[in-house]
PDB file with SEQRES, HELIX, SHEET and CRYST1 records, atoms N, CA, C and O in Angstrom:
SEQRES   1 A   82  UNK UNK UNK UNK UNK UNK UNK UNK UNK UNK UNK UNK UNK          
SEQRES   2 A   82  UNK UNK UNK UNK UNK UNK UNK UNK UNK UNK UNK UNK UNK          
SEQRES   3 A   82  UNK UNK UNK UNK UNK UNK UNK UNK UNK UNK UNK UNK UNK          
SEQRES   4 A   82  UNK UNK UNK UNK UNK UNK UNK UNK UNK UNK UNK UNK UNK          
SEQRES   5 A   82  UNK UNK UNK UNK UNK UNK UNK UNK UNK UNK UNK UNK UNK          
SEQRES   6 A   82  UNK UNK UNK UNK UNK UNK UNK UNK UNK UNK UNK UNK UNK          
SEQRES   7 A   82  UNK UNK UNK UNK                                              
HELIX    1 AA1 UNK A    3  UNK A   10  1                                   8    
SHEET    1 AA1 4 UNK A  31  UNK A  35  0                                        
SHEET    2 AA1 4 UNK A  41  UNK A  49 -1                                        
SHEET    3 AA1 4 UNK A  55  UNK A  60 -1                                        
SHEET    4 AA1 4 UNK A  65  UNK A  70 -1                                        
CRYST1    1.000    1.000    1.000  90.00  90.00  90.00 P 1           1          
ATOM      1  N   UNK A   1      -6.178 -23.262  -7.741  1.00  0.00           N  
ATOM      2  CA  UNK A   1      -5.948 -21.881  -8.101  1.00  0.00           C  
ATOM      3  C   UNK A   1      -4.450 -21.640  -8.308  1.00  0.00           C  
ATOM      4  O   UNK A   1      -3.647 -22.181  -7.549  1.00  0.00           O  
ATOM      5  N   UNK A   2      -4.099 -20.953  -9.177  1.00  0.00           N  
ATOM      6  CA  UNK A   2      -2.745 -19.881  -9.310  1.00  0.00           C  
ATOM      7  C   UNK A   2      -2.028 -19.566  -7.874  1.00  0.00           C  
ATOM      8  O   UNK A   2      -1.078 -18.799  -8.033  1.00  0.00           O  
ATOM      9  N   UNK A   3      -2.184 -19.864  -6.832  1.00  0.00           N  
ATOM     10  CA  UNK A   3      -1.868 -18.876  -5.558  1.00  0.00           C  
ATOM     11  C   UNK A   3      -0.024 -18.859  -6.002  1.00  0.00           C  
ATOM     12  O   UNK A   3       0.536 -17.775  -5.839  1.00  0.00           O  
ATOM     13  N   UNK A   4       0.772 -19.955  -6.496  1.00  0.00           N  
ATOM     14  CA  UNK A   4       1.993 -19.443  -6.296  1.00  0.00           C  
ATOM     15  C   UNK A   4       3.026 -18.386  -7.451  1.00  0.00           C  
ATOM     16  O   UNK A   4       4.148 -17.880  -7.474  1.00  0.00           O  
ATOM     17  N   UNK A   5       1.535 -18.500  -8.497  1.00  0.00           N  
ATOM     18  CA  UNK A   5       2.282 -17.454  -9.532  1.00  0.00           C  
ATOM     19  C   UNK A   5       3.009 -16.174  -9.032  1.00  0.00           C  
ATOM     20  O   UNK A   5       4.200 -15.873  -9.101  1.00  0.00           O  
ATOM     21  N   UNK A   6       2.216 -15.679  -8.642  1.00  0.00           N  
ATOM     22  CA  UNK A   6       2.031 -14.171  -8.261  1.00  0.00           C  
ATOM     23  C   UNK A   6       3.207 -14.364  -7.611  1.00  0.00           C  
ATOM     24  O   UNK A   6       4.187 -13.734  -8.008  1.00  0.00           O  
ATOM     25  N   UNK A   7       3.348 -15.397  -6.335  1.00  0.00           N  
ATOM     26  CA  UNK A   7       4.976 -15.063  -5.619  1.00  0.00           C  
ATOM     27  C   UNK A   7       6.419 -15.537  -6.336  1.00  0.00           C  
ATOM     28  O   UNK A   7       7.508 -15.213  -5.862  1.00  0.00           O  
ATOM     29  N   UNK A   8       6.303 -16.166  -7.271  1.00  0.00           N  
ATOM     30  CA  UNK A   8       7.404 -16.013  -8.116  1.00  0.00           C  
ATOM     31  C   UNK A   8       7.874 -15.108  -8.613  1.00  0.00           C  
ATOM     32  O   UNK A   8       9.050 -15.079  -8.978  1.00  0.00           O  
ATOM     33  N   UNK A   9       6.675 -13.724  -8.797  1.00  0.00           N  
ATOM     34  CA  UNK A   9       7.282 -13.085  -9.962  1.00  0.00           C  
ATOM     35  C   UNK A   9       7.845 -11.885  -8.935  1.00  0.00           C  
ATOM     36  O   UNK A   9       8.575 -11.011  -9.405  1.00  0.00           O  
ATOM     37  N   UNK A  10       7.492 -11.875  -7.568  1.00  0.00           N  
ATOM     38  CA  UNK A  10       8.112 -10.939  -6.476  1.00  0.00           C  
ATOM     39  C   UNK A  10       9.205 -11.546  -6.197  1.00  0.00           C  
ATOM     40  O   UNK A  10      10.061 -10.817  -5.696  1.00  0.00           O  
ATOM     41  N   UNK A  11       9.475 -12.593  -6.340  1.00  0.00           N  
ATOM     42  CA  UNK A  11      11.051 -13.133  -6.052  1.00  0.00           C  
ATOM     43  C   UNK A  11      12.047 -13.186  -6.782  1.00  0.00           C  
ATOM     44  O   UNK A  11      13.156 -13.668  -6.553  1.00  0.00           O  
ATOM     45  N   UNK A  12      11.447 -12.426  -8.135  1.00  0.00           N  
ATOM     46  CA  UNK A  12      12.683 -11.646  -9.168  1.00  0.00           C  
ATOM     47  C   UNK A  12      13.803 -11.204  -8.737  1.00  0.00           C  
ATOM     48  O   UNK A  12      13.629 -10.382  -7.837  1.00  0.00           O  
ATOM     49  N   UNK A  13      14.915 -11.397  -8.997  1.00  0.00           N  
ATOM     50  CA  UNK A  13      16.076 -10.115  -8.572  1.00  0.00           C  
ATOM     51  C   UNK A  13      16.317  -8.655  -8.758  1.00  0.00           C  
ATOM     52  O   UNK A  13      16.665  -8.089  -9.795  1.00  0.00           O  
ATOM     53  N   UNK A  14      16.155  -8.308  -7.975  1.00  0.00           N  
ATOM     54  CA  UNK A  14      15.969  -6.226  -8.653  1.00  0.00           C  
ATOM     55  C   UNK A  14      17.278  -6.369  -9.154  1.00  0.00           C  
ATOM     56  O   UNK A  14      18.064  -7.262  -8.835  1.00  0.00           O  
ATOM     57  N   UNK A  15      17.488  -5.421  -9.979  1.00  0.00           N  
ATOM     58  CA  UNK A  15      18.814  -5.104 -11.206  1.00  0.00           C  
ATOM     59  C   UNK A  15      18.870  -3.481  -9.863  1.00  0.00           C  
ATOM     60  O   UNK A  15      17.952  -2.720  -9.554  1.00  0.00           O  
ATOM     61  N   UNK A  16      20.317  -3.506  -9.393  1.00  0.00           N  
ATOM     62  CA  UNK A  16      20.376  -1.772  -9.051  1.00  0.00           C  
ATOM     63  C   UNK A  16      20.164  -1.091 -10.222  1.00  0.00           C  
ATOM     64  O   UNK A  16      20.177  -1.517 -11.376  1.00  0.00           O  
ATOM     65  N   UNK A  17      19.906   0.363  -9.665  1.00  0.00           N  
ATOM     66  CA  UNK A  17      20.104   1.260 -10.860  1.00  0.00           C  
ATOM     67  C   UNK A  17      21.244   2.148 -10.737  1.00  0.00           C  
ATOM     68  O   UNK A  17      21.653   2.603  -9.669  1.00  0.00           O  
ATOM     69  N   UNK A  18      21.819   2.408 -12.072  1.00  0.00           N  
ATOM     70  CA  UNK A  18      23.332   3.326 -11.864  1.00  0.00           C  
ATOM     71  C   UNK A  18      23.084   4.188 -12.593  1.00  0.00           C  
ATOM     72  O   UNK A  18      22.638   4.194 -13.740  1.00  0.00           O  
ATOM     73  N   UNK A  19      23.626   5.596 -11.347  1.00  0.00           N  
ATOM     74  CA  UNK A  19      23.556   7.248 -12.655  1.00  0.00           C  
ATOM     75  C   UNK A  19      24.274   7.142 -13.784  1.00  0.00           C  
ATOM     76  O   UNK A  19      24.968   6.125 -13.807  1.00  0.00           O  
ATOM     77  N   UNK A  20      24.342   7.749 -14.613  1.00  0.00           N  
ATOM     78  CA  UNK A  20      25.517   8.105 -15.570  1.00  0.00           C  
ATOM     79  C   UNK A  20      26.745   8.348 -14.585  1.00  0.00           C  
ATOM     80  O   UNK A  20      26.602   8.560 -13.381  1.00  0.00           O  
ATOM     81  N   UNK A  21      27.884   8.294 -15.199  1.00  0.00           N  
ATOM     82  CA  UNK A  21      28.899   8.757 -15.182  1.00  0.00           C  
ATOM     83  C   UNK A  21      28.877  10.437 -14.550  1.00  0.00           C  
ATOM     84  O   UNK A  21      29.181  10.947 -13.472  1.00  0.00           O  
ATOM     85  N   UNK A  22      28.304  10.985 -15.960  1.00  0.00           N  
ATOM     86  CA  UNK A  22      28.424  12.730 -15.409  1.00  0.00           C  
ATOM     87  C   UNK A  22      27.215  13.038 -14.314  1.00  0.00           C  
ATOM     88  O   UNK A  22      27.019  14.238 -14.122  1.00  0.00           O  
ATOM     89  N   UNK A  23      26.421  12.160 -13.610  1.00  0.00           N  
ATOM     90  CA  UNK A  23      25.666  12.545 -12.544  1.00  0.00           C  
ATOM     91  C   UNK A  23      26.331  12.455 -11.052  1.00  0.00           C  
ATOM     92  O   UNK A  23      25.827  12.763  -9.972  1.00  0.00           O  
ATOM     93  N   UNK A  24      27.779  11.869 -11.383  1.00  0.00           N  
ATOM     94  CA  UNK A  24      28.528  11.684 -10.282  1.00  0.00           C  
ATOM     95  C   UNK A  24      29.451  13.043  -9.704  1.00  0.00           C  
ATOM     96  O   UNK A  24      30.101  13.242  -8.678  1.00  0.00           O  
ATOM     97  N   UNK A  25      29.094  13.984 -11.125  1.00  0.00           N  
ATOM     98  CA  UNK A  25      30.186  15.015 -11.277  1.00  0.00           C  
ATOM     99  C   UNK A  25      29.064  16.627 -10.410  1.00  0.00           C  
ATOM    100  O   UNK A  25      29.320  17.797 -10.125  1.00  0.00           O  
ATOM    101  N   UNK A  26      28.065  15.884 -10.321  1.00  0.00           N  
ATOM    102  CA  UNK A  26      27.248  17.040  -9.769  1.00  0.00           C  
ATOM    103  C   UNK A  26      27.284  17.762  -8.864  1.00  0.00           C  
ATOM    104  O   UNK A  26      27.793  16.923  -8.122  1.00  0.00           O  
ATOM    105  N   UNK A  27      27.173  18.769  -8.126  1.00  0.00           N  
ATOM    106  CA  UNK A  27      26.991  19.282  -6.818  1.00  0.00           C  
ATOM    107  C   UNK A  27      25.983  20.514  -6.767  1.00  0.00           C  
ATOM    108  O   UNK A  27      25.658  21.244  -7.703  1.00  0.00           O  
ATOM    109  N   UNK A  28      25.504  20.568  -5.233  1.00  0.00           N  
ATOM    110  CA  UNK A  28      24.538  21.411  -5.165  1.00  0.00           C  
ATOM    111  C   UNK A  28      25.188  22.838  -6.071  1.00  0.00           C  
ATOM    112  O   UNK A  28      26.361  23.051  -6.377  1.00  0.00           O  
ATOM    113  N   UNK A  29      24.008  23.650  -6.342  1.00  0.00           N  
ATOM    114  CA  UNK A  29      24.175  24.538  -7.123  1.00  0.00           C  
ATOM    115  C   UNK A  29      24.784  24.753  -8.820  1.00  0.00           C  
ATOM    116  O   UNK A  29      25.029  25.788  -9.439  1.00  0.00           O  
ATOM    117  N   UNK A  30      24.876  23.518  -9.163  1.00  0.00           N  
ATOM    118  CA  UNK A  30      25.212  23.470 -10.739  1.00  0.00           C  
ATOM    119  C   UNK A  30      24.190  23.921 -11.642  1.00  0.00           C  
ATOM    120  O   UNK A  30      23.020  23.742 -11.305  1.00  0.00           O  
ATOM    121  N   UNK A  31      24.418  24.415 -12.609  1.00  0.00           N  
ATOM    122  CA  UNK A  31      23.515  24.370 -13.411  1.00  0.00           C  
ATOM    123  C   UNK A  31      23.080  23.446 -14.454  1.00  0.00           C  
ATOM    124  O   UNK A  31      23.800  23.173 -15.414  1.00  0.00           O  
ATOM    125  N   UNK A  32      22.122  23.046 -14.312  1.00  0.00           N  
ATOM    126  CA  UNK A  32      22.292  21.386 -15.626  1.00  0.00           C  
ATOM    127  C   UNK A  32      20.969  22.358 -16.564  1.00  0.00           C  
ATOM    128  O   UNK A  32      20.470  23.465 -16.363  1.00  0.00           O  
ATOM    129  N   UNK A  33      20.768  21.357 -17.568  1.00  0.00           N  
ATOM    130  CA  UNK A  33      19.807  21.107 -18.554  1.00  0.00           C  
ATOM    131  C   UNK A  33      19.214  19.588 -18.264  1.00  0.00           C  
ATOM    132  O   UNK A  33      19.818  18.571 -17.924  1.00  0.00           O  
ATOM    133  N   UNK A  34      17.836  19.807 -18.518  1.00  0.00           N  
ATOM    134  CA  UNK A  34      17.224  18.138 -17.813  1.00  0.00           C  
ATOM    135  C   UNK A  34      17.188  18.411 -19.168  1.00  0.00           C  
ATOM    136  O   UNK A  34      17.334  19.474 -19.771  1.00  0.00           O  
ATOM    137  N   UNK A  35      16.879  16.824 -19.712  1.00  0.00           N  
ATOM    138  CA  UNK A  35      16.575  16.845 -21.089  1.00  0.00           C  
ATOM    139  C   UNK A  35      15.333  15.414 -20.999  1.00  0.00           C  
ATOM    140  O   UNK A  35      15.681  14.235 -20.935  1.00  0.00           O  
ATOM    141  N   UNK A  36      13.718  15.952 -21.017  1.00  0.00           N  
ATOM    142  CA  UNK A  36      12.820  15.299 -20.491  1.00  0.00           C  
ATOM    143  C   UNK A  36      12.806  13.943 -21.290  1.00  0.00           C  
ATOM    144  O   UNK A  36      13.277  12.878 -20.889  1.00  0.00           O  
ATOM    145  N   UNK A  37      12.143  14.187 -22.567  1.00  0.00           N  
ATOM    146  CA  UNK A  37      11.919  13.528 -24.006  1.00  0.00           C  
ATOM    147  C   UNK A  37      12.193  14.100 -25.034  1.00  0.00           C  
ATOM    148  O   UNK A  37      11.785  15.254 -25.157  1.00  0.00           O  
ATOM    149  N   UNK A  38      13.045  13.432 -26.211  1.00  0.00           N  
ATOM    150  CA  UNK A  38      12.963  14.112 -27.148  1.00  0.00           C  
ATOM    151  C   UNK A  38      12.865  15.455 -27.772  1.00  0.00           C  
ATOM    152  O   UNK A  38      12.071  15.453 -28.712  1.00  0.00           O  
ATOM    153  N   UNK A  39      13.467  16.685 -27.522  1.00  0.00           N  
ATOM    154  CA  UNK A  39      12.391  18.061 -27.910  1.00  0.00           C  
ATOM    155  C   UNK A  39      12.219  18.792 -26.816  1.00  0.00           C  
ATOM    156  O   UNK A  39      11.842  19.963 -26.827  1.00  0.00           O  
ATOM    157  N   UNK A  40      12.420  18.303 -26.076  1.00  0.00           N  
ATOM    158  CA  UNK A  40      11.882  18.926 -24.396  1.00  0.00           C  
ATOM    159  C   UNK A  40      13.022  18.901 -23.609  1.00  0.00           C  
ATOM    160  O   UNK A  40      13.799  18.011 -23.264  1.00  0.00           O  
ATOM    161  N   UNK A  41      12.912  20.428 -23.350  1.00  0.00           N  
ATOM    162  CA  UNK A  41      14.453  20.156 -22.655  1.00  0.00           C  
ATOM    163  C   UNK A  41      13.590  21.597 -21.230  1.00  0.00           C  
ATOM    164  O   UNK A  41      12.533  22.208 -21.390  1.00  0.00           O  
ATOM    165  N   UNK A  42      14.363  21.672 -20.252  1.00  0.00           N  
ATOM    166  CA  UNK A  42      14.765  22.785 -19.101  1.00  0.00           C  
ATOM    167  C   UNK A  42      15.760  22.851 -18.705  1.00  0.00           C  
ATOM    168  O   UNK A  42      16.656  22.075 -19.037  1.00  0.00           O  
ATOM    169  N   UNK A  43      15.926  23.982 -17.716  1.00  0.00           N  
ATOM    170  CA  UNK A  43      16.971  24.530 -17.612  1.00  0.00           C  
ATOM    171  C   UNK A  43      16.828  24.280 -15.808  1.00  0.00           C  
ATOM    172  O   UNK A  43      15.818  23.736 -15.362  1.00  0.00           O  
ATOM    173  N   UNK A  44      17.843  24.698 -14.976  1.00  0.00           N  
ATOM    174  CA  UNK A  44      17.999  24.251 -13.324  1.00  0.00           C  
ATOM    175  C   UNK A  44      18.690  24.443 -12.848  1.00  0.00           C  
ATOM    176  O   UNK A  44      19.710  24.767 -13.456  1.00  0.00           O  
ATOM    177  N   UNK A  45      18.700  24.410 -11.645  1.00  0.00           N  
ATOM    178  CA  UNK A  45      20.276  24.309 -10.761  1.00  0.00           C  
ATOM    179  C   UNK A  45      19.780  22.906  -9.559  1.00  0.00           C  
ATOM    180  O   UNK A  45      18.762  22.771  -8.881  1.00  0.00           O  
ATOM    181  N   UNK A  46      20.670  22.280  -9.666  1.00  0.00           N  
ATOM    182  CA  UNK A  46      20.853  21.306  -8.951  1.00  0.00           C  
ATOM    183  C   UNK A  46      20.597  21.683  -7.331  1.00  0.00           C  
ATOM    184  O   UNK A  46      21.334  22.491  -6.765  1.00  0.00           O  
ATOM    185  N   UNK A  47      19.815  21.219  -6.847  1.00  0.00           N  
ATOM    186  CA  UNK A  47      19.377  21.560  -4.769  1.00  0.00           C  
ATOM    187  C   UNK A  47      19.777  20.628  -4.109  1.00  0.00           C  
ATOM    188  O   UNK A  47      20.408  21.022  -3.128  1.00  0.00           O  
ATOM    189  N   UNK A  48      19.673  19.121  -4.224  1.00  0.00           N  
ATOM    190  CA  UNK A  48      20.508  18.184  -3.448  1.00  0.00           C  
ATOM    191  C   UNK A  48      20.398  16.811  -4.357  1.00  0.00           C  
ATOM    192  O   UNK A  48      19.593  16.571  -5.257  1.00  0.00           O  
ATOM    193  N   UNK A  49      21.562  15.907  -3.790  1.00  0.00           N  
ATOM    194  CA  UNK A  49      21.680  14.949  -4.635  1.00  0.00           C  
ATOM    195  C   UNK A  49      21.615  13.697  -3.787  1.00  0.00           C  
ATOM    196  O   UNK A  49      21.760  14.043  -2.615  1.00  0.00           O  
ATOM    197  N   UNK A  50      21.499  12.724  -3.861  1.00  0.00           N  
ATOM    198  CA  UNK A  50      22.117  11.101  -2.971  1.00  0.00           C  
ATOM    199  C   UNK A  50      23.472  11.201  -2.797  1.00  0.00           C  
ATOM    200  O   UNK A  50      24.136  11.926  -3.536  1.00  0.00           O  
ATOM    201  N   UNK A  51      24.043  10.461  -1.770  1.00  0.00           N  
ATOM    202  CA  UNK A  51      24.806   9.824  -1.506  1.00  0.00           C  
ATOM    203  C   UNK A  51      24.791   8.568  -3.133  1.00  0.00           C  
ATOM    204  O   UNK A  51      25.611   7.916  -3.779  1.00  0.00           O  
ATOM    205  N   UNK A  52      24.549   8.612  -3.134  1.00  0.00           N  
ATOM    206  CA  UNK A  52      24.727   7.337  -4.278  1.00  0.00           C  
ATOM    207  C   UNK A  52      25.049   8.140  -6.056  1.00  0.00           C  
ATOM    208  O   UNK A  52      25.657   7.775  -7.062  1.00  0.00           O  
ATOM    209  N   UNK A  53      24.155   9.506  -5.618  1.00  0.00           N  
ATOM    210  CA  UNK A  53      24.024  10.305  -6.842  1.00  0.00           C  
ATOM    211  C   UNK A  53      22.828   9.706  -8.213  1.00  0.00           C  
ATOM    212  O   UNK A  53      22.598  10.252  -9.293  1.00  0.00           O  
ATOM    213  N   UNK A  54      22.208   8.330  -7.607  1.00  0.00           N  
ATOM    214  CA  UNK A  54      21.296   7.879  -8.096  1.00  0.00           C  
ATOM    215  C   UNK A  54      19.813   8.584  -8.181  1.00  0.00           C  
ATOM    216  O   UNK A  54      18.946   8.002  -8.833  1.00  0.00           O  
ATOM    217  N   UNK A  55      19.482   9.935  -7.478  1.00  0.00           N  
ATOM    218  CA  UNK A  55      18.413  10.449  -7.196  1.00  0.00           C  
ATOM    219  C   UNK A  55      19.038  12.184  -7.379  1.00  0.00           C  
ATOM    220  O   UNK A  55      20.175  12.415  -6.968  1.00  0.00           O  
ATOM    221  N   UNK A  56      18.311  13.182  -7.932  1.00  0.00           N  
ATOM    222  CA  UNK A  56      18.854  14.924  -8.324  1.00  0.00           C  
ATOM    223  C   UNK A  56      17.790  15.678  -7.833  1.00  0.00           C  
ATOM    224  O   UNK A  56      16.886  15.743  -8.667  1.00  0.00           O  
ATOM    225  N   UNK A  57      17.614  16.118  -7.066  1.00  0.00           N  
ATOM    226  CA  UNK A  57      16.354  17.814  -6.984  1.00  0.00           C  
ATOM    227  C   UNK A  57      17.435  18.353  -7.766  1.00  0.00           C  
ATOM    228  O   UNK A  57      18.665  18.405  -7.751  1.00  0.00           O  
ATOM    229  N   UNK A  58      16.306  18.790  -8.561  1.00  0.00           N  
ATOM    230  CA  UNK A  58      16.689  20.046  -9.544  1.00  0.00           C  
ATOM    231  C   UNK A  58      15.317  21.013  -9.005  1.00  0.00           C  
ATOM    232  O   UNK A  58      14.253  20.617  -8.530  1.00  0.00           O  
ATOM    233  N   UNK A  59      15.753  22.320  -9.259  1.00  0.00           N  
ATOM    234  CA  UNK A  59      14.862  23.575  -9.103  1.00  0.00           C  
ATOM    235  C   UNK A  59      15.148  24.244 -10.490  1.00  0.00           C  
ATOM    236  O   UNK A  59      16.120  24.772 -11.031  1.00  0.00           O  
ATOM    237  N   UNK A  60      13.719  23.945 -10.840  1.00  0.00           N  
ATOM    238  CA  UNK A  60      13.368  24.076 -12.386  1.00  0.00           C  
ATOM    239  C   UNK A  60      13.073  25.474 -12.606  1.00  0.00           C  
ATOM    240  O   UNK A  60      12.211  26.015 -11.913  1.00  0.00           O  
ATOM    241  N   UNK A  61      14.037  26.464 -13.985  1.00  0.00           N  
ATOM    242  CA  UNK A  61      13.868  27.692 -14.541  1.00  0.00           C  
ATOM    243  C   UNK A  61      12.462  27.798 -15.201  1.00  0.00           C  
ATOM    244  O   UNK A  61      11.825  26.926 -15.792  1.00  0.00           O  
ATOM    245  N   UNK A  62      12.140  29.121 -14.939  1.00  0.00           N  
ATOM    246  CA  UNK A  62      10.555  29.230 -15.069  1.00  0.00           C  
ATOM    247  C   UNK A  62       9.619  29.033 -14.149  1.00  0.00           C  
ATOM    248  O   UNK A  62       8.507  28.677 -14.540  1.00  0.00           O  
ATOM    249  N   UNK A  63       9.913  29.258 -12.442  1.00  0.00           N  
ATOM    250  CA  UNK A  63       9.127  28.694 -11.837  1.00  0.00           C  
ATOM    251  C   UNK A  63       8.204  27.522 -12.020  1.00  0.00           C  
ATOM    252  O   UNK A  63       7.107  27.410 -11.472  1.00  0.00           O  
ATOM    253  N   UNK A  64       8.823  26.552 -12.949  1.00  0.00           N  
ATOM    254  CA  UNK A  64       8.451  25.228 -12.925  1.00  0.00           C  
ATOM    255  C   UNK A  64       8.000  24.242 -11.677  1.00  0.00           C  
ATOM    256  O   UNK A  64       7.137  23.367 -11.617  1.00  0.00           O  
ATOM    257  N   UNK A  65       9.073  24.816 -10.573  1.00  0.00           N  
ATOM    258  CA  UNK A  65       9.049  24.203  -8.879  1.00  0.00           C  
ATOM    259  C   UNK A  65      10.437  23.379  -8.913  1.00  0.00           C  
ATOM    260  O   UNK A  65      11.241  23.435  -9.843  1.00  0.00           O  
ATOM    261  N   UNK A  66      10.561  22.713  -7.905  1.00  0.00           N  
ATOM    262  CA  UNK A  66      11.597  21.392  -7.604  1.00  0.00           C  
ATOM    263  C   UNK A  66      10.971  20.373  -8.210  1.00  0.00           C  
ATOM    264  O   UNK A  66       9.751  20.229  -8.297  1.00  0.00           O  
ATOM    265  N   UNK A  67      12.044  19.466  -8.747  1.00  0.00           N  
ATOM    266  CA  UNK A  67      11.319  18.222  -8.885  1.00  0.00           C  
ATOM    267  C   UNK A  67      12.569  17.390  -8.656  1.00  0.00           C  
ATOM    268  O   UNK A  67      13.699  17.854  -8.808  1.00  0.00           O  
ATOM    269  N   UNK A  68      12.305  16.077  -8.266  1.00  0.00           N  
ATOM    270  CA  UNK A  68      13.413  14.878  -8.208  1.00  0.00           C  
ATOM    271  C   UNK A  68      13.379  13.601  -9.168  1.00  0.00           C  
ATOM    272  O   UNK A  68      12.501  12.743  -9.263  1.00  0.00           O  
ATOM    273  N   UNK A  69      14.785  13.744  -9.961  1.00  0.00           N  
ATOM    274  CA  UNK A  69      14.484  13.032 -10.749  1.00  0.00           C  
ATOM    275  C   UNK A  69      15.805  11.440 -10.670  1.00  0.00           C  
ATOM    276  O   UNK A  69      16.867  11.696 -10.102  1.00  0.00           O  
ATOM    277  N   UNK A  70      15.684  10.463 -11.045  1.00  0.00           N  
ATOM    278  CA  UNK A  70      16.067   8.591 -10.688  1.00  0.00           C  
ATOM    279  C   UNK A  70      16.585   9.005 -11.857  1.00  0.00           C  
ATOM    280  O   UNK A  70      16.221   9.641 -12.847  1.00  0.00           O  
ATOM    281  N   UNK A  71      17.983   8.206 -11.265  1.00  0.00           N  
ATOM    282  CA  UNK A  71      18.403   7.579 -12.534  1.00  0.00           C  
ATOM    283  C   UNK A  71      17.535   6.685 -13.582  1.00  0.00           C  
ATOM    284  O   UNK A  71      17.695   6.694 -14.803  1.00  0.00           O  
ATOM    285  N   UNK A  72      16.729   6.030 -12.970  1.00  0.00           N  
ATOM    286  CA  UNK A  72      15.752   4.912 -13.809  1.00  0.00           C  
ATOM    287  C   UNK A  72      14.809   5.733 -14.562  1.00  0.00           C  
ATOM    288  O   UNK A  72      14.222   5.401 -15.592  1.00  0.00           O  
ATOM    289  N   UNK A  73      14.698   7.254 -13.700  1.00  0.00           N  
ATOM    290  CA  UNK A  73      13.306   7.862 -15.162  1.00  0.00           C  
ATOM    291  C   UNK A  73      13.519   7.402 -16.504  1.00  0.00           C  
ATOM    292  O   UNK A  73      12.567   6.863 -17.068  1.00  0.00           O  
ATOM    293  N   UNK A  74      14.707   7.537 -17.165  1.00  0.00           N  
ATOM    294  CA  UNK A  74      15.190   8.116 -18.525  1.00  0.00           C  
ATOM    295  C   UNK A  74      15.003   9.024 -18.683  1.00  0.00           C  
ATOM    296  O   UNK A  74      14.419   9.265 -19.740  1.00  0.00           O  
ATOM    297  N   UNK A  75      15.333  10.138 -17.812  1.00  0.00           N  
ATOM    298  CA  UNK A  75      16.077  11.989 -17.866  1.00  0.00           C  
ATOM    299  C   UNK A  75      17.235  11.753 -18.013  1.00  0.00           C  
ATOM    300  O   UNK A  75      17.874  10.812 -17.543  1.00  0.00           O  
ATOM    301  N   UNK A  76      17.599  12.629 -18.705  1.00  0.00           N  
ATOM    302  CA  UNK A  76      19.098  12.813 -18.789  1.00  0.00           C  
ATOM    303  C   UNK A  76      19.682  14.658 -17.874  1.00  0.00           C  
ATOM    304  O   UNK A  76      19.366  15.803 -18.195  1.00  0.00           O  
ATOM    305  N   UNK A  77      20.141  14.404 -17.291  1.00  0.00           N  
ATOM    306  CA  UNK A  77      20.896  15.622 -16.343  1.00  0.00           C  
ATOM    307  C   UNK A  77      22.232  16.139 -17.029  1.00  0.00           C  
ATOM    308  O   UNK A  77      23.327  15.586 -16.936  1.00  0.00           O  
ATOM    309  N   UNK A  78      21.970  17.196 -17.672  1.00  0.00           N  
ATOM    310  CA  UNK A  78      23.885  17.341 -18.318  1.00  0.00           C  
ATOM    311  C   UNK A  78      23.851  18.598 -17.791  1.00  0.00           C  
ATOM    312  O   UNK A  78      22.902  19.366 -17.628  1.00  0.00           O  
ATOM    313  N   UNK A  79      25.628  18.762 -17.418  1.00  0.00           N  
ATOM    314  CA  UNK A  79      26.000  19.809 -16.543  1.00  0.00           C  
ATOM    315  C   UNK A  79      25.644  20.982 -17.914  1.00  0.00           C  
ATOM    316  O   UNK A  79      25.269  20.686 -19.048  1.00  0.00           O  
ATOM    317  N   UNK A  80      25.978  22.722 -17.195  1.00  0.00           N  
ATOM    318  CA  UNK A  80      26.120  23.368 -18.321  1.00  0.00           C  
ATOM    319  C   UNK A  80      27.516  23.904 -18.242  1.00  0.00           C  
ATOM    320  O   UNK A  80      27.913  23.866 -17.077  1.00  0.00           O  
ATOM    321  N   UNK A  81      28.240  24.302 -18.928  1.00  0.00           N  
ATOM    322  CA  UNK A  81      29.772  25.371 -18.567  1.00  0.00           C  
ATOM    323  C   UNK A  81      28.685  26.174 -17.938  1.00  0.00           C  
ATOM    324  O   UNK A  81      27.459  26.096 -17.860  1.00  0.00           O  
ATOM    325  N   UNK A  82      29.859  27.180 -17.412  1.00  0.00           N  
ATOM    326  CA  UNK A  82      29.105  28.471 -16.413  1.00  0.00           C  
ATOM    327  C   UNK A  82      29.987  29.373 -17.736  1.00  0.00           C  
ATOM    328  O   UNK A  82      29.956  30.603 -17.771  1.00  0.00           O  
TER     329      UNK A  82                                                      
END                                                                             
């Protein structure tokens, strides 16, 4: 049988993941624009971030709710001017 496939492919090296640049610039209470896919965008204020800044609660306009979004989704977080 296969038994040692399967554990090779768990002994991959994880790649870290890194925010952008401007996700470093964040702090509670900002206002960003998530920009989901393509076309789809919301509006937010930032609620807490990592230590790493690799991870964002945003509290989504429109009573949308909180949600937390990874650098690895492919969201993009851009601040807004005030």
């Amino acid at each position: 049988m296969a038994r040692n496939g399967n554990q090779r492919r768990s002994e991959a090296a994880l790649h870290p993941a890194e925010p952008a640049a401007h996700w470093k610039v964040l702090k509670e209470g900002d206002r960003v624009r998530v920009l989901l896919t393509p076309g789809y965008e919301t509006g937010g204020l930032v609620d807490a971030i990592t230590s790493d800044y690799t991870s964002v609660w945003v509290n989504l306009d429109g009573g949308l709710g909180r949600t937390m979004l990874h650098c690895s989704d492919g969201v993009e977080i851009v601040p807004q001017e005030a």
